Coordinates of C-alpha atoms in Angstrom, one line a residue:
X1 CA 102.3 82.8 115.6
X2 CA 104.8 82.9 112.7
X3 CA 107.3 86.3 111.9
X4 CA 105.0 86.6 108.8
X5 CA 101.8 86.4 110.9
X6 CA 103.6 89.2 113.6
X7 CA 104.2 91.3 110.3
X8 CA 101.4 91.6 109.8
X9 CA 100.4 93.6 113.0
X10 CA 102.6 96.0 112.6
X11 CA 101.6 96.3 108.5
X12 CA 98.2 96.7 109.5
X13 CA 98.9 99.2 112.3
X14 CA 100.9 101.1 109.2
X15 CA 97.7 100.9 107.5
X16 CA 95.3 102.2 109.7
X17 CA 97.2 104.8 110.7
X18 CA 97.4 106.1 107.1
X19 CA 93.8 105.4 106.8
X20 CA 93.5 107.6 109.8
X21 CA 95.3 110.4 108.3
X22 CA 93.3 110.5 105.2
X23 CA 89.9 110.5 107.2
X24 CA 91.6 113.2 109.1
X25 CA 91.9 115.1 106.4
X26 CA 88.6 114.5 104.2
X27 CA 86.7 115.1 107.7
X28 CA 85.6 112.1 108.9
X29 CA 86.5 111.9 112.2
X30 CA 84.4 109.0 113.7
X31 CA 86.4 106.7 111.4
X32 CA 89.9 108.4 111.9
X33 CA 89.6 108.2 115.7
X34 CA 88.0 104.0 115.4
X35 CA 91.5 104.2 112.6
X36 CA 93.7 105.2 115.1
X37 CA 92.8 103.4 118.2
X38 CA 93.2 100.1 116.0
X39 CA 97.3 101.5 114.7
X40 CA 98.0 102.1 118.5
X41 CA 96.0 98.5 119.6
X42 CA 97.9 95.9 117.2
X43 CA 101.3 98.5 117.3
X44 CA 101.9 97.4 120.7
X45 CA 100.6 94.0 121.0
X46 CA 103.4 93.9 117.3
X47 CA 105.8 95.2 120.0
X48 CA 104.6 92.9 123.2
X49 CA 104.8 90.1 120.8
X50 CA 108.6 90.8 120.2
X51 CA 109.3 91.0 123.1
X52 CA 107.3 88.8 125.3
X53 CA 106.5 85.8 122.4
X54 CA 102.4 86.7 123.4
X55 CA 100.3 89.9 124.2
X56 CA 97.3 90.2 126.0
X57 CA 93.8 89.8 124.5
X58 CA 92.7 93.2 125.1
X59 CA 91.5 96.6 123.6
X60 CA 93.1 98.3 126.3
X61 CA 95.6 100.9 125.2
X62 CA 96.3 101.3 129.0
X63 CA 96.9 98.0 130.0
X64 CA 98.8 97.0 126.9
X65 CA 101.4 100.1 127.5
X66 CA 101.6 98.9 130.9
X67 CA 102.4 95.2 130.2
X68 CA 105.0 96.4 127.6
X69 CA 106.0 98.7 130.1
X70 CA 106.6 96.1 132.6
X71 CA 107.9 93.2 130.0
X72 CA 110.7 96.1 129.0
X73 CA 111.8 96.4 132.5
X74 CA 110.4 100.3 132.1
X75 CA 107.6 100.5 134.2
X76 CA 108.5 103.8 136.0
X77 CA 109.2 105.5 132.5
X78 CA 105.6 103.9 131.1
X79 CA 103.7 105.2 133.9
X80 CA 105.2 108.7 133.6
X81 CA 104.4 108.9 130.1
X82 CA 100.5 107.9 130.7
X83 CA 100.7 110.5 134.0
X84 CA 101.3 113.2 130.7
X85 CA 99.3 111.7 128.1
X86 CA 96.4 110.1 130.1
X87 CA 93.7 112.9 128.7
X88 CA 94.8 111.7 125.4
X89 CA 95.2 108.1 125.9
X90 CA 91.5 107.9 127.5
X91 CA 90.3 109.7 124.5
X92 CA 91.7 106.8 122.2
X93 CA 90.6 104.2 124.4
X94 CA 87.4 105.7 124.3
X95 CA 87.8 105.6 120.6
X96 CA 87.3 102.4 120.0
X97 CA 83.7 102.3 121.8
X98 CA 82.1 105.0 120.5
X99 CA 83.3 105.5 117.2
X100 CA 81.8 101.8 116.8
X101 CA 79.0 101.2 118.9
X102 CA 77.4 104.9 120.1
X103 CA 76.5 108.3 117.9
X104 CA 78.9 110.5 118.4
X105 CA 81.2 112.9 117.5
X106 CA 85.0 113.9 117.3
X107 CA 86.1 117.4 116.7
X108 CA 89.1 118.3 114.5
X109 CA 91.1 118.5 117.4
X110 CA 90.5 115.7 119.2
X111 CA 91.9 114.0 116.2
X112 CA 95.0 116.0 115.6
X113 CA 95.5 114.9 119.6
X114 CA 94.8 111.2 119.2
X115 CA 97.5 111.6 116.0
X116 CA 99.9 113.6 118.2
X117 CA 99.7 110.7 121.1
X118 CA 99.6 107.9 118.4
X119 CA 103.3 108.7 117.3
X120 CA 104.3 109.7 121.1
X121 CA 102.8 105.9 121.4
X122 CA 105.4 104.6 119.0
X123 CA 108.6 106.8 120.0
X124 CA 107.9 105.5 123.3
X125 CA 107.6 101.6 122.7
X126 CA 110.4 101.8 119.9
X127 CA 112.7 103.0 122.8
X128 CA 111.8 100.5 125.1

């Protein structure tokens, strides 16, 4: 993968996550949740690719924090952030099933949550 192609994760991570915003704010939550699972998903595979060359092929934001965690030599500091986010982090995860695939719902909250941990998310990997 070229520096142009990796540029692009992290532009379209950008994207959604303004996308997410103005979903957020016109109501539509189904789409802002599906919007910011997909800035936090290519966010850190933009990051493991720095750092590692290669991420894994997965939706997981779980298992993608984790490798970056472990690829950054920070696994102890990784694993104590998801210990205090993991309610949050599920929900995103989560995100990215049902807002596709199964009717359902997201309050206002659970999108102003999934916004909060999205840029925890990012403070956290842009220190590691």
């Amino acid at each position: 993968m070229s520096v142009e192609e990796i540029e692009i994760l992290r532009d379209r991570s950008e994207k959604f996550l303004k996308n997410a915003r103005h979903l957020y704010e016109t109501g539509i939550y189904d789409l802002a949740a599906f919007n910011i699972q997909q800035s936090v998903e290519l966010y850190l595979k933009y990051r493991l690719f720095l750092l590692a060359g290669d991420y894994p092929k997965t939706h997981s934001i779980k298992k993608l924090l984790r490798e970056l965690g472990k690829i950054a030599g920070k696994t102890e500091d990784v694993e104590k952030f998801m210990k205090e986010n993991i309610d949050r982090i599920s929900n995103l995860e989560n995100a990215y099933i049902t807002s596709r695939y199964i009717p359902s719902e997201f309050e206002k909250v659970e999108i102003e949550n999934m916004l909060d941990v999205a840029e925890k998310i990012r403070k956290l990997v842009d220190e590691l």
